[in-house]
Coordinates of C-alpha atoms in Angstrom, one line a residue:
M10 CA -11.1 39.8 41.2
A11 CA -12.7 37.7 38.4
K12 CA -15.9 39.3 36.9
P13 CA -19.0 36.9 37.7
L14 CA -20.3 34.8 34.7
K15 CA -23.6 36.5 34.9
D16 CA -21.9 39.9 34.4
I17 CA -20.1 38.8 31.6
I18 CA -23.2 37.4 29.8
R19 CA -25.0 40.7 30.4
D20 CA -22.0 42.7 29.1
D21 CA -22.0 40.7 25.9
P22 CA -25.1 38.9 24.9
K23 CA -23.3 36.6 22.5
K24 CA -20.9 35.3 25.2
T25 CA -22.5 32.6 27.1
L26 CA -21.1 29.6 28.9
G27 CA -20.4 28.1 25.8
V28 CA -18.7 28.4 22.4
T29 CA -19.0 31.9 21.1
P30 CA -19.9 32.3 17.3
E31 CA -16.1 33.3 16.6
D32 CA -15.1 30.0 18.4
A33 CA -17.7 27.9 16.7
K34 CA -16.1 28.9 13.1
I35 CA -12.8 27.5 14.4
S36 CA -14.1 24.3 15.3
K37 CA -16.3 23.9 12.1
A38 CA -13.2 24.6 10.0
Y39 CA -11.1 22.0 11.7
L40 CA -13.8 19.4 11.7
S41 CA -14.6 20.0 8.1
V42 CA -10.9 19.4 7.3
A43 CA -10.9 16.4 9.4
F44 CA -13.9 14.6 7.8
I45 CA -13.0 15.5 4.0
T46 CA -9.6 13.9 4.9
L47 CA -11.3 11.0 6.3
L48 CA -13.1 10.5 3.3
V49 CA -10.2 10.6 1.0
G50 CA -8.2 8.5 3.5
G51 CA -10.9 5.8 3.7
L52 CA -11.4 5.5 0.0
L53 CA -7.4 5.0 -0.3
G54 CA -7.8 2.4 2.4
L55 CA -10.4 0.2 0.4
V56 CA -8.1 0.9 -2.6
Q57 CA -5.2 -0.7 -0.6
G58 CA -7.3 -3.4 0.9
L59 CA -8.8 -4.5 -2.8
E60 CA -5.3 -4.5 -4.1
R61 CA -3.6 -6.4 -1.2
A62 CA -6.4 -9.2 -1.9
G63 CA -5.4 -9.2 -5.7
L64 CA -8.9 -8.0 -6.5
L65 CA -7.8 -4.7 -7.9
E66 CA -4.8 -3.7 -10.3
L67 CA -3.7 -0.3 -9.8
P68 CA -3.0 1.9 -12.9
A69 CA 0.7 2.5 -13.9
W70 CA 0.7 6.0 -12.5
L71 CA -0.2 4.9 -8.9
N72 CA 1.5 2.2 -6.6
Y73 CA 0.3 0.4 -3.6
Y74 CA 3.0 2.1 -1.5
Q75 CA 1.9 5.6 -2.5
V76 CA -1.7 4.6 -1.3
L77 CA -0.2 3.1 1.8
T78 CA 1.7 6.1 2.6
A79 CA -1.2 8.6 1.8
H80 CA -3.8 6.5 3.7
G81 CA -1.5 6.6 6.9
I82 CA -0.6 10.1 6.8
L83 CA -4.0 11.4 6.2
L84 CA -5.8 9.3 8.6
I85 CA -3.3 8.7 11.4
L86 CA -2.1 12.3 11.4
I87 CA -4.2 14.8 9.6
F88 CA -7.8 13.3 10.7
T89 CA -7.1 12.9 14.1
A90 CA -5.3 16.0 14.5
A91 CA -7.7 18.3 12.9
F92 CA -10.7 16.4 14.8
S93 CA -8.9 16.6 18.2
I94 CA -8.3 20.5 17.6
G95 CA -11.9 21.2 16.7
Y96 CA -13.3 19.0 19.5
L97 CA -11.0 20.4 22.3
Y98 CA -11.2 23.9 21.2
A99 CA -15.2 23.9 21.5
G100 CA -15.0 22.1 24.7
F101 CA -12.4 24.3 26.1
S102 CA -14.4 27.6 25.0
H103 CA -17.4 26.3 26.3
T104 CA -15.9 25.5 30.0
I105 CA -14.0 28.5 30.4
G106 CA -16.3 31.1 28.7
G107 CA -14.7 31.8 25.4
L108 CA -11.4 32.0 23.9
L109 CA -9.1 35.1 23.9
P110 CA -8.9 37.1 20.6
K111 CA -5.2 36.3 20.2
V112 CA -5.8 32.6 20.9
R113 CA -8.3 32.5 18.1
K114 CA -5.7 34.1 15.7
M115 CA -3.2 31.5 16.9
A116 CA -5.8 28.7 16.0
W117 CA -6.5 30.1 12.7
A118 CA -2.6 30.4 12.0
G119 CA -2.3 26.7 13.0
F120 CA -5.1 25.9 10.6
S121 CA -3.3 27.6 7.7
L122 CA -0.1 25.9 8.7
I123 CA -1.7 22.5 8.8
L124 CA -3.4 23.1 5.2
V125 CA 0.1 24.3 3.9
G126 CA 1.6 21.1 5.3
V127 CA -1.1 18.6 4.0
A128 CA -0.7 20.2 0.5
L129 CA 3.1 19.9 0.4
V130 CA 3.0 16.2 1.7
V131 CA 0.0 15.1 -0.5
A132 CA 1.8 16.6 -3.5
T133 CA 5.0 14.7 -3.0
I134 CA 3.1 11.3 -2.5
L135 CA 1.2 12.0 -5.8
M136 CA 4.4 12.6 -7.6
N137 CA 5.9 9.2 -6.3
E138 CA 8.3 11.2 -4.4
A139 CA 7.5 10.0 -0.9
S140 CA 6.4 6.4 -0.7
V141 CA 8.2 6.0 2.6
L142 CA 4.6 5.0 4.4
Y143 CA 3.5 6.8 7.6
T144 CA 6.6 5.8 9.6
F145 CA 9.1 7.3 7.0
Y146 CA 11.9 5.3 8.3
P147 CA 15.3 6.1 6.9
P148 CA 17.3 4.7 5.0
L149 CA 14.2 5.3 2.7
A150 CA 14.2 8.6 1.7
A151 CA 11.4 11.1 0.5
S152 CA 11.6 14.4 -1.3
P153 CA 12.8 17.1 1.2
V154 CA 9.4 18.9 0.3
F155 CA 7.7 15.9 2.1
Y156 CA 9.6 16.5 5.3
I157 CA 9.1 20.2 5.1
G158 CA 5.4 19.6 4.8
L159 CA 5.6 17.4 8.0
V160 CA 7.2 20.5 9.7
F161 CA 4.3 22.8 8.8
V162 CA 1.8 20.2 10.0
V163 CA 3.8 20.2 13.4
L164 CA 3.9 23.9 13.7
G165 CA 0.2 24.2 13.2
I166 CA -0.4 21.8 16.0
W167 CA 2.2 23.7 18.3
S168 CA 0.4 27.0 17.5
C169 CA -3.0 25.7 18.7
A170 CA -1.2 24.0 21.7
L171 CA 0.3 27.3 22.7
G172 CA -3.0 28.8 22.3
V173 CA -4.5 26.6 25.0
F174 CA -1.5 27.2 27.3
I175 CA -2.0 30.9 27.1
N176 CA -5.8 30.8 27.7
Y177 CA -5.3 28.4 30.6
H178 CA -2.8 30.6 32.2
H179 CA -5.0 33.8 31.7
W180 CA -8.1 31.7 33.1
R181 CA -6.1 30.6 36.2
K182 CA -4.8 34.2 37.0
N183 CA -8.4 35.4 37.2
H184 CA -9.8 32.4 38.9
R185 CA -7.3 31.8 41.8
G186 CA -8.3 29.3 44.2
E187 CA -10.6 27.4 41.6
V188 CA -10.3 24.0 40.0
T189 CA -10.2 24.1 36.3
P190 CA -13.5 22.6 34.5
L191 CA -12.7 19.1 34.0
F192 CA -12.8 19.4 30.1
A193 CA -10.4 22.2 30.2
F194 CA -8.2 20.0 32.3
F195 CA -8.3 16.9 29.8
T196 CA -7.6 19.7 27.0
M197 CA -4.3 20.8 28.8
G198 CA -3.3 17.2 29.1
V199 CA -3.7 16.5 25.5
F200 CA -1.9 19.4 24.3
I201 CA 1.0 19.0 26.7
L202 CA 1.4 15.6 25.2
W203 CA 1.2 16.8 21.8
F204 CA 3.7 19.3 22.2
F205 CA 6.2 17.2 24.1
G206 CA 5.5 14.1 22.4
S207 CA 6.2 15.8 18.9
L208 CA 9.6 17.2 20.0
G209 CA 11.6 14.0 19.1
V210 CA 9.9 13.6 15.7
T211 CA 10.6 17.3 15.0
I212 CA 14.2 16.6 15.6
E213 CA 14.3 13.7 13.4
V214 CA 12.5 15.4 10.4
L215 CA 15.0 18.4 10.8
T216 CA 17.7 16.0 10.4
L217 CA 16.1 14.1 7.6
I218 CA 15.7 17.5 5.4
P219 CA 19.6 18.1 4.8
W220 CA 20.1 14.4 4.3
S221 CA 17.4 14.2 1.7
M222 CA 18.8 17.2 0.0
G223 CA 22.2 15.8 -0.1
W224 CA 23.9 18.2 2.2
K225 CA 24.5 15.5 4.6
E226 CA 25.9 12.0 3.3
T227 CA 24.4 9.6 5.9
I228 CA 21.8 9.3 8.6
N229 CA 21.8 7.5 11.9
V230 CA 19.2 5.1 11.5
M231 CA 18.8 4.0 15.0
V232 CA 18.4 7.6 16.3
S233 CA 16.0 8.4 13.7
R234 CA 13.8 5.3 14.5
T235 CA 13.9 6.0 18.1
L236 CA 13.2 9.7 17.8
F237 CA 10.1 8.7 15.6
W238 CA 8.7 6.2 17.9
S239 CA 8.9 8.5 21.0
F240 CA 6.1 10.3 19.1
G241 CA 4.4 7.3 17.4
H242 CA 3.9 5.7 20.6
T243 CA 2.8 8.9 22.3
L244 CA 0.3 9.8 19.6
V245 CA -1.7 6.6 20.2
N246 CA -2.2 7.5 23.9
V247 CA -3.1 11.2 22.8
W248 CA -6.1 9.7 21.0
Y249 CA -6.8 7.7 24.1
I250 CA -6.9 10.7 26.4
I251 CA -9.2 12.6 23.8
A252 CA -11.8 9.6 24.0
T253 CA -11.7 9.4 27.6
S254 CA -12.4 13.1 27.9
A255 CA -15.5 12.2 26.3
W256 CA -16.1 9.0 28.5
Y257 CA -15.6 10.9 31.7
V258 CA -17.2 14.3 30.8
T259 CA -20.2 13.9 28.5
I260 CA -21.3 10.3 28.8
P261 CA -22.6 10.5 32.3
K262 CA -24.9 13.6 31.4
I263 CA -26.1 11.8 28.3
I264 CA -27.3 8.6 30.2
G265 CA -28.7 10.6 33.1
G266 CA -25.8 9.9 35.5
K267 CA -23.2 11.6 37.5
I268 CA -19.4 11.8 37.1
F269 CA -18.1 9.1 39.4
S270 CA -15.1 11.2 40.8
D271 CA -13.6 14.2 39.4
K272 CA -10.4 13.7 41.4
L273 CA -10.2 10.3 39.7
A274 CA -10.6 11.4 36.4
R275 CA -7.7 14.0 37.0
V276 CA -5.3 11.8 38.4
V277 CA -5.8 9.5 35.3
V278 CA -5.0 12.3 33.1
I279 CA -2.0 13.2 35.1
M280 CA -0.8 9.5 35.0
L281 CA -1.1 9.3 31.2
V282 CA 0.7 12.7 30.7
I283 CA 3.8 11.6 32.9
L284 CA 3.8 7.9 31.8
N285 CA 3.0 8.2 28.2
I286 CA 6.2 9.4 26.2
P287 CA 8.4 6.5 27.4
G288 CA 7.5 3.3 26.0
G289 CA 8.7 3.7 22.2
F290 CA 11.1 0.9 22.3
H291 CA 8.5 -1.7 22.7
H292 CA 7.7 -0.9 18.9
Q293 CA 11.6 -1.6 18.4
I294 CA 11.6 -4.7 20.3
I295 CA 13.0 -6.9 17.6
D296 CA 15.8 -4.1 16.7
P297 CA 19.3 -5.0 17.4
G298 CA 21.8 -2.6 19.2
I299 CA 19.3 -1.9 22.1
S300 CA 20.2 -3.4 25.6
E301 CA 17.5 -5.8 26.9
T302 CA 17.6 -3.5 30.1
V303 CA 16.4 -0.6 28.2
K304 CA 13.7 -2.5 26.3
F305 CA 12.4 -3.9 29.7
L306 CA 12.1 -0.3 31.1
H307 CA 10.1 0.6 28.1
V308 CA 8.0 -2.3 28.2
F309 CA 7.3 -1.6 31.8
M310 CA 6.5 1.9 31.0
S311 CA 4.0 0.7 28.2
V312 CA 2.4 -1.8 30.5
S313 CA 1.9 0.8 33.1
I314 CA -0.7 2.6 31.2
A315 CA -2.9 -0.3 32.0
F316 CA -3.3 1.1 35.7
P317 CA -5.1 4.5 34.5
S318 CA -7.2 2.4 32.1
L319 CA -8.3 -0.1 34.7
M320 CA -9.1 3.0 36.9
T321 CA -11.2 4.4 33.9
A322 CA -13.0 1.0 33.2
F323 CA -13.9 0.9 37.1
A324 CA -15.2 4.4 37.0
M325 CA -17.1 4.1 33.7
F326 CA -19.1 0.9 34.6
A327 CA -19.8 2.4 38.0
V328 CA -21.4 5.2 36.2
F329 CA -23.4 2.8 34.0
E330 CA -24.6 0.8 36.8
R331 CA -25.7 3.8 38.9
A332 CA -27.6 5.4 36.0
G333 CA -29.2 2.2 35.1
R334 CA -30.2 1.5 38.7
K335 CA -31.4 5.1 38.8
K336 CA -33.8 4.2 36.1
G337 CA -35.3 1.3 37.7
G338 CA -32.8 -1.5 36.6
K339 CA -32.9 -4.8 39.0
G340 CA -30.9 -7.7 39.6
L341 CA -27.3 -8.3 38.9
F342 CA -27.5 -6.9 35.2
G343 CA -30.8 -5.3 35.1
W344 CA -29.1 -1.8 34.8
F345 CA -27.3 -2.8 31.7
T346 CA -30.9 -2.9 29.8
K347 CA -31.7 0.5 31.1
L348 CA -28.8 2.4 29.4
P349 CA -30.0 4.4 26.4
W350 CA -28.7 2.1 23.5
G351 CA -31.0 4.0 21.1
D352 CA -28.9 7.0 21.5
V353 CA -25.9 7.2 19.1
R354 CA -24.2 9.7 21.5
F355 CA -24.0 7.0 24.0
L356 CA -23.9 3.9 21.6
A357 CA -21.0 4.6 19.7
P358 CA -18.8 5.6 22.5
M359 CA -20.1 2.4 24.4
V360 CA -19.0 0.2 21.6
A361 CA -15.4 1.9 21.5
M362 CA -15.0 1.2 25.3
I363 CA -15.9 -2.4 24.8
A364 CA -13.6 -2.6 21.8
F365 CA -10.7 -1.3 24.0
I366 CA -10.9 -4.8 26.0
P367 CA -9.4 -6.8 23.4
G368 CA -7.4 -3.9 21.8
G369 CA -5.7 -3.8 25.3
A370 CA -5.1 -7.4 25.5
G371 CA -3.7 -7.3 22.0
G372 CA -1.4 -4.4 23.0
L373 CA 0.0 -6.6 25.9
I374 CA 1.0 -9.3 23.3
N375 CA 2.6 -6.6 21.1
T376 CA 4.5 -5.6 24.2
S377 CA 5.7 -8.8 25.4
N378 CA 9.3 -9.8 24.1
Q379 CA 8.3 -13.4 23.5
M380 CA 5.1 -13.0 21.8
N381 CA 6.4 -10.3 19.7
Q382 CA 8.6 -12.5 18.0
V383 CA 5.6 -14.1 16.5
I384 CA 3.6 -11.3 15.5
H385 CA 6.3 -8.6 14.7
N386 CA 5.8 -7.0 11.2
T387 CA 2.7 -9.3 10.5
M388 CA -0.8 -8.5 9.9
W389 CA -1.6 -8.8 13.4
V390 CA -0.1 -5.6 14.2
V391 CA -2.4 -3.8 11.5
G392 CA -5.3 -5.7 13.1
H393 CA -4.4 -4.5 16.6
F394 CA -3.9 -0.9 15.3
H395 CA -7.4 -0.8 13.6
I396 CA -9.3 -2.1 16.7
T397 CA -7.6 0.3 19.1
V398 CA -7.6 3.2 16.8
G399 CA -10.4 2.6 14.4
V400 CA -12.7 1.6 17.0
T401 CA -11.8 2.8 20.4
A402 CA -10.6 6.2 19.3
V403 CA -12.6 6.9 16.1
L404 CA -15.8 5.5 17.0
T405 CA -15.9 7.6 20.2
F406 CA -14.9 10.7 17.7
F407 CA -18.1 9.6 15.5
G408 CA -20.2 9.7 18.8
I409 CA -19.1 13.0 19.8
C410 CA -20.0 14.5 16.3
Y411 CA -23.8 13.9 16.9
W412 CA -23.9 16.5 19.9
L413 CA -20.8 18.6 19.1
V414 CA -21.6 19.4 15.4
P415 CA -25.3 20.4 16.3
Y416 CA -24.0 22.4 19.1
I417 CA -21.4 24.5 17.3
S418 CA -23.8 24.9 14.3
K419 CA -26.7 26.1 16.3
R420 CA -28.8 23.1 15.0
Q421 CA -30.6 20.0 16.3
L422 CA -29.9 16.2 16.3
T423 CA -33.0 14.9 14.7
P424 CA -34.4 11.5 15.3
Q425 CA -33.7 10.7 11.7
M426 CA -30.1 11.6 12.0
N427 CA -29.7 9.6 15.3
K428 CA -31.1 6.5 13.5
L429 CA -28.9 7.1 10.7
G430 CA -25.9 7.3 13.3
I431 CA -26.9 3.9 14.9
I432 CA -27.0 2.4 11.4
Q433 CA -23.5 3.8 10.8
T434 CA -22.3 2.6 14.3
I435 CA -23.5 -0.9 13.3
V436 CA -22.0 -0.9 9.9
W437 CA -18.5 0.6 11.2
T438 CA -18.4 -2.4 14.0
V439 CA -19.3 -5.2 11.6
G440 CA -16.8 -3.8 9.1
M441 CA -14.1 -3.4 11.7
I442 CA -14.9 -6.8 13.1
L443 CA -14.3 -8.6 9.8
M444 CA -11.2 -6.4 8.7
S445 CA -9.5 -6.5 12.0
G446 CA -10.3 -9.8 13.0
S447 CA -9.0 -11.4 9.7
Q448 CA -6.0 -9.4 10.0
H449 CA -5.3 -10.8 13.5
M450 CA -5.9 -14.3 12.2
V451 CA -3.8 -14.2 9.1
G452 CA -1.1 -12.4 11.1
L453 CA -0.6 -15.5 13.2
L454 CA -0.3 -17.5 9.9
G455 CA 2.7 -15.2 9.2
D456 CA 1.0 -12.7 6.5
P457 CA 3.4 -9.8 6.6
R458 CA 2.2 -6.2 6.7
R459 CA 3.4 -3.4 4.4
T460 CA 3.5 -5.5 1.4
S461 CA 1.6 -5.4 -1.8
Y462 CA -0.3 -8.3 -3.4
T463 CA 1.9 -11.3 -3.8
T464 CA 1.5 -15.1 -3.7
Y465 CA 5.2 -15.5 -3.4
G466 CA 5.6 -17.5 -6.6
D467 CA 2.4 -19.5 -5.5
H468 CA 3.7 -20.8 -2.5
E469 CA 1.1 -23.0 -0.5
T470 CA 1.4 -20.9 2.8
A471 CA 1.0 -17.6 0.9
L472 CA -2.1 -18.9 -1.1
G473 CA -3.5 -19.8 2.3
W474 CA -3.6 -16.2 3.3
I475 CA -5.8 -15.1 0.2
P476 CA -9.2 -16.0 2.0
Y477 CA -8.5 -14.1 4.8
E478 CA -7.5 -11.0 2.6
Y479 CA -10.8 -11.3 0.7
V480 CA -12.6 -11.1 4.2
M481 CA -10.4 -7.7 4.9
A482 CA -11.3 -6.3 1.5
F483 CA -15.0 -6.8 2.4
G484 CA -14.4 -5.2 5.9
A485 CA -12.8 -2.3 4.1
T486 CA -15.8 -2.0 1.8
L487 CA -18.2 -1.7 4.8
L488 CA -15.8 0.7 6.6
L489 CA -15.7 3.0 3.4
L490 CA -19.7 2.9 3.5
G491 CA -19.4 3.7 7.3
I492 CA -17.2 6.7 6.6
I493 CA -19.5 8.1 3.8
I494 CA -22.7 7.8 5.9
Q495 CA -20.5 9.7 8.7
V496 CA -19.3 12.2 6.5
Y497 CA -22.6 12.9 5.2
A498 CA -24.1 13.1 8.7
V499 CA -21.5 15.5 9.8
F500 CA -22.0 18.0 7.0
N501 CA -25.9 17.6 7.2
M502 CA -25.8 18.4 10.8
M503 CA -23.5 21.3 10.3
F504 CA -25.3 23.1 7.4
L505 CA -28.7 21.4 6.7
A506 CA -30.3 20.1 10.0
T507 CA -33.2 21.9 11.7
K508 CA -32.0 25.1 13.3
G509 CA -32.3 25.2 17.0
E510 CA -30.4 25.0 20.5
S511 CA -28.5 21.7 21.2
E512 CA -26.9 20.8 24.7
F513 CA -23.1 20.5 25.2
P514 CA -23.3 17.8 27.5
I515 CA -21.3 18.3 30.7
G516 CA -21.5 16.0 33.5
E517 CA -22.0 16.8 37.1
V518 CA -20.2 15.0 40.0
E519 CA -22.4 13.2 42.7
I520 CA -23.7 15.4 45.5
N521 CA -21.7 13.8 48.3
A522 CA -18.3 13.7 46.2
E523 CA -15.4 15.2 48.1
N524 CA -13.9 18.3 46.5
T525 CA -11.0 18.1 43.9
P526 CA -7.7 19.2 45.5
L527 CA -6.0 22.0 44.0
W528 CA -2.8 20.1 43.8
T529 CA -3.9 18.4 40.6
E530 CA -3.7 21.9 38.9
R531 CA 0.4 21.9 39.5
W532 CA 1.0 21.4 35.8
S533 CA 4.6 22.7 36.2
L534 CA 5.2 19.7 38.4
W535 CA 3.8 17.1 36.2
I536 CA 5.7 18.5 33.3
I537 CA 8.8 18.3 35.3
L538 CA 8.1 14.8 36.4
L539 CA 7.2 14.0 32.6
L540 CA 10.6 15.3 31.5
M541 CA 12.4 13.3 34.2
V542 CA 10.8 10.1 33.1
V543 CA 11.6 10.9 29.6
A544 CA 15.1 11.6 30.3
M545 CA 15.4 8.5 32.3
A546 CA 14.0 6.4 29.4
Y547 CA 15.8 8.0 26.3
V548 CA 19.0 9.9 27.4
V549 CA 21.3 6.9 28.1
P550 CA 20.1 4.9 24.9
I551 CA 20.3 7.8 22.4
V552 CA 23.7 9.0 23.8
D553 CA 24.9 5.5 23.2
F554 CA 23.4 5.3 19.8
V555 CA 25.4 8.6 18.9
V556 CA 28.7 7.7 20.7
N557 CA 28.8 4.2 19.3
A558 CA 27.1 4.9 16.1
P559 CA 26.7 2.2 13.6
P560 CA 27.7 3.1 10.1
G561 CA 25.4 5.7 8.7
S562 CA 23.1 5.4 5.7
P563 CA 22.9 7.5 2.6
P564 CA 19.3 8.3 1.1
I565 CA 17.7 5.2 -0.5
K566 CA 15.1 5.0 -3.0
T567 CA 13.6 1.6 -3.9
W568 CA 10.6 2.6 -6.0

């Protein structure tokens, strides 16, 4: 029989329904790494934008592709992973009454592994031994140390994932017949995807290490690309689930509303977990050697993510309308004006949700075989990526910080910091509109991505891209300003803000809501379905790539 919560609190005054001091240290460590990484990666992004527009000439010891590789690895992988672990571990601890001692050790082990991995990756990039971009496609070959560093990063993430699985199992064993708190349910979904979604890229990296060391003469490029995108496609949707966890769980509390449906939120998580990993071939839709049938299957799986997304949109706007009308909103849209637009904890995620509308529409274009022919490998793709990740995911992360950091630091969100957060949200949004908007438009004019500054011999078409690239550079400047403000806000709230108790906003369901069924807790079934769908999508094409393998490629270094 599980010990009642009130008895746990009486036995240990430090342990409340919230993050214990030991757990808070874990989250603060991961968040600190996340925002230091964000600052470095953001600076590199501005350098990249200025160089691309021809406004900056890099020194001889630093080239555009080094900057591009570091920018991608640090922001896409390290920043998001570190933030995710810091945020999810705090919420997991809060909702299940604290982490197990062995899980804390696993979190710190993961922290150490990630730091070692980052050090190895950054060192090889600085030495110009790994200018292979975030995707590190063969036949371009980096130093084996680069790939070993990536292995350390993945092992660190796996350590944290395993810790969550152990803690969840322990909680379930002591709370039989109970439904897992909604935040903890989201956390399970995220780490299940992190683990299974990263298996493919881990296999790829382990094959690239002997190849890059010369122990293996050639590599199957098709298999490597496919294994990478089984992870790359999934990673985007991992960020999406993390963002929606805040939308579903915390936003209703912040705006004075109720969770629309606990059951619906869990079904959305289950659908995203099962459907997410297949879809990677829509990133390879131009690649030869993949049958149209397989590509169509992956396109279908990619588009199927729209269903849980539409469910989320319906649920969230129902929450907004109900909360607004509860506060006196009249007429068709009167509720809209009653929402707390002056609260950065709401404003930043709300802008992120709105951005997901054009971001999702752009994703449908990328996934369409015919339209992808027009925008493939152009700046359009870069613009799409920045509006979906840079606004929908990252701006939600920023909004989370304004309640999470004060909470784990035993400090308060002051009116001055709230105002600074609103300014940061505006700066970030304007910067992203300018940069992402110009990237979309110039992509339609044929401006290629992954290229340094060039006018292609002053070709008339290429010269027409330059005004858009100036706008990109200006947008990138605003984004770096936004990053500086955000990093200052995070560390101010972590170490300098007024001491006091802050709230971890956990929404409550409607009074007349139906009970959440226990079948949603059947993670073993959802994982089996996940593996079945992955097998359906990947086994046949990968076997075909191996059995009917094209000529392998030796390692190639072009820089």
